[in-house]
Structures are given as C-alpha cells and as structure tokens.
mmCIF file of C-alpha atoms in Angstrom:
data_model
loop_
_atom_site.group_PDB
_atom_site.id
_atom_site.type_symbol
_atom_site.label_atom_id
_atom_site.label_comp_id
_atom_site.label_asym_id
_atom_site.label_seq_id
_atom_site.Cartn_x
_atom_site.Cartn_y
_atom_site.Cartn_z
ATOM 1 C CA UNK A 1005 -3.953 4.230 -3.718
ATOM 2 C CA UNK A 1006 -5.599 7.586 -4.267
ATOM 3 C CA UNK A 1007 -2.941 9.380 -2.235
ATOM 4 C CA UNK A 1008 -0.188 7.615 -4.236
ATOM 5 C CA UNK A 1009 -1.755 8.737 -7.517
ATOM 6 C CA UNK A 1010 -2.243 12.265 -6.215
ATOM 7 C CA UNK A 1011 1.429 12.400 -5.288
ATOM 8 C CA UNK A 1012 3.072 10.683 -8.259
ATOM 9 C CA UNK A 1013 0.721 10.701 -11.267
ATOM 10 C CA UNK A 1014 -0.941 14.114 -11.498
ATOM 11 C CA UNK A 1015 0.170 17.646 -10.718
ATOM 12 C CA UNK A 1016 -3.026 18.451 -8.807
ATOM 13 C CA UNK A 1017 -5.499 16.011 -7.218
ATOM 14 C CA UNK A 1018 -8.591 15.643 -9.458
ATOM 15 C CA UNK A 1019 -10.879 15.299 -6.449
ATOM 16 C CA UNK A 1020 -11.042 14.247 -2.820
ATOM 17 C CA UNK A 1021 -13.017 11.932 -0.594
ATOM 18 C CA UNK A 1022 -14.933 13.587 2.215
ATOM 19 C CA UNK A 1023 -16.364 12.201 5.445
ATOM 20 C CA UNK A 1024 -19.067 14.446 6.845
ATOM 21 C CA UNK A 1025 -17.544 17.971 6.812
ATOM 22 C CA UNK A 1026 -13.847 17.091 6.419
ATOM 23 C CA UNK A 1027 -11.442 15.347 4.075
ATOM 24 C CA UNK A 1028 -11.152 11.630 4.796
ATOM 25 C CA UNK A 1029 -7.723 10.529 6.020
ATOM 26 C CA UNK A 1030 -7.296 6.787 6.474
ATOM 27 C CA UNK A 1031 -4.714 4.455 7.942
ATOM 28 C CA UNK A 1032 -4.273 0.686 8.080
ATOM 29 C CA UNK A 1033 -4.468 -1.251 11.341
ATOM 30 C CA UNK A 1034 -3.300 -4.852 11.775
ATOM 31 C CA UNK A 1035 -6.329 -6.954 12.650
ATOM 32 C CA UNK A 1036 -4.155 -9.422 14.610
ATOM 33 C CA UNK A 1037 -2.336 -7.074 17.002
ATOM 34 C CA UNK A 1038 -4.254 -3.811 16.623
ATOM 35 C CA UNK A 1039 -1.147 -1.745 15.775
ATOM 36 C CA UNK A 1040 -1.152 0.924 13.081
ATOM 37 C CA UNK A 1041 0.748 -0.311 9.990
ATOM 38 C CA UNK A 1042 3.575 1.673 8.387
ATOM 39 C CA UNK A 1043 5.329 0.785 5.120
ATOM 40 C CA UNK A 1044 8.674 0.133 6.791
ATOM 41 C CA UNK A 1045 7.011 -2.421 9.098
ATOM 42 C CA UNK A 1046 5.769 -4.782 6.379
ATOM 43 C CA UNK A 1047 7.532 -7.149 4.020
ATOM 44 C CA UNK A 1048 6.653 -9.553 1.256
ATOM 45 C CA UNK A 1049 6.937 -13.292 1.850
ATOM 46 C CA UNK A 1050 7.186 -15.499 -1.237
ATOM 47 C CA UNK A 1051 5.203 -18.700 -0.715
ATOM 48 C CA UNK A 1052 5.663 -20.376 -4.101
ATOM 49 C CA UNK A 1053 8.950 -22.301 -4.467
ATOM 50 C CA UNK A 1054 11.064 -21.060 -7.373
ATOM 51 C CA UNK A 1055 9.521 -17.573 -7.475
ATOM 52 C CA UNK A 1056 10.564 -14.180 -6.118
ATOM 53 C CA UNK A 1057 9.261 -10.617 -6.593
ATOM 54 C CA UNK A 1058 10.396 -10.627 -10.236
ATOM 55 C CA UNK A 1059 8.682 -13.890 -11.143
ATOM 56 C CA UNK A 1060 10.153 -17.346 -11.784
ATOM 57 C CA UNK A 1061 13.701 -17.761 -10.501
ATOM 58 C CA UNK A 1062 16.068 -19.171 -13.100
ATOM 59 C CA UNK A 1063 18.837 -21.436 -11.909
ATOM 60 C CA UNK A 1064 22.063 -21.862 -13.886
#
C-alpha cells in the first residue's frame, strides 16, 4: 500500500521503511503453494449471490 501511495498519490515519498541498513522491499508469497504472487496471477471471486465487484446486481 505504501508503494502504491508513493507512486500515485504524492510527487515524492514522505518517508521509507528500513530493515537494518537497507530499504525494506517486500513481496507476497502464497501460503498454500509457496509461489511468489504477482497481480496478474490473482483474481476476485464473488461468493455472495446477486453481487459483483460493483455491488448488488440488478436484474431487469
């Protein structure tokens, strides 16, 4: 979330997170399979009938 804000919300990052003597760079790993997760590899699954990403689905 910080990297998104640094890229899209402000012209210069207001700060940074450090780990020991270097900037912290993180990534997400799937706990089930152990693979590194990339945005193009994930999708949303709607579990509530009658809803989608926008909210309630209206039927004509």
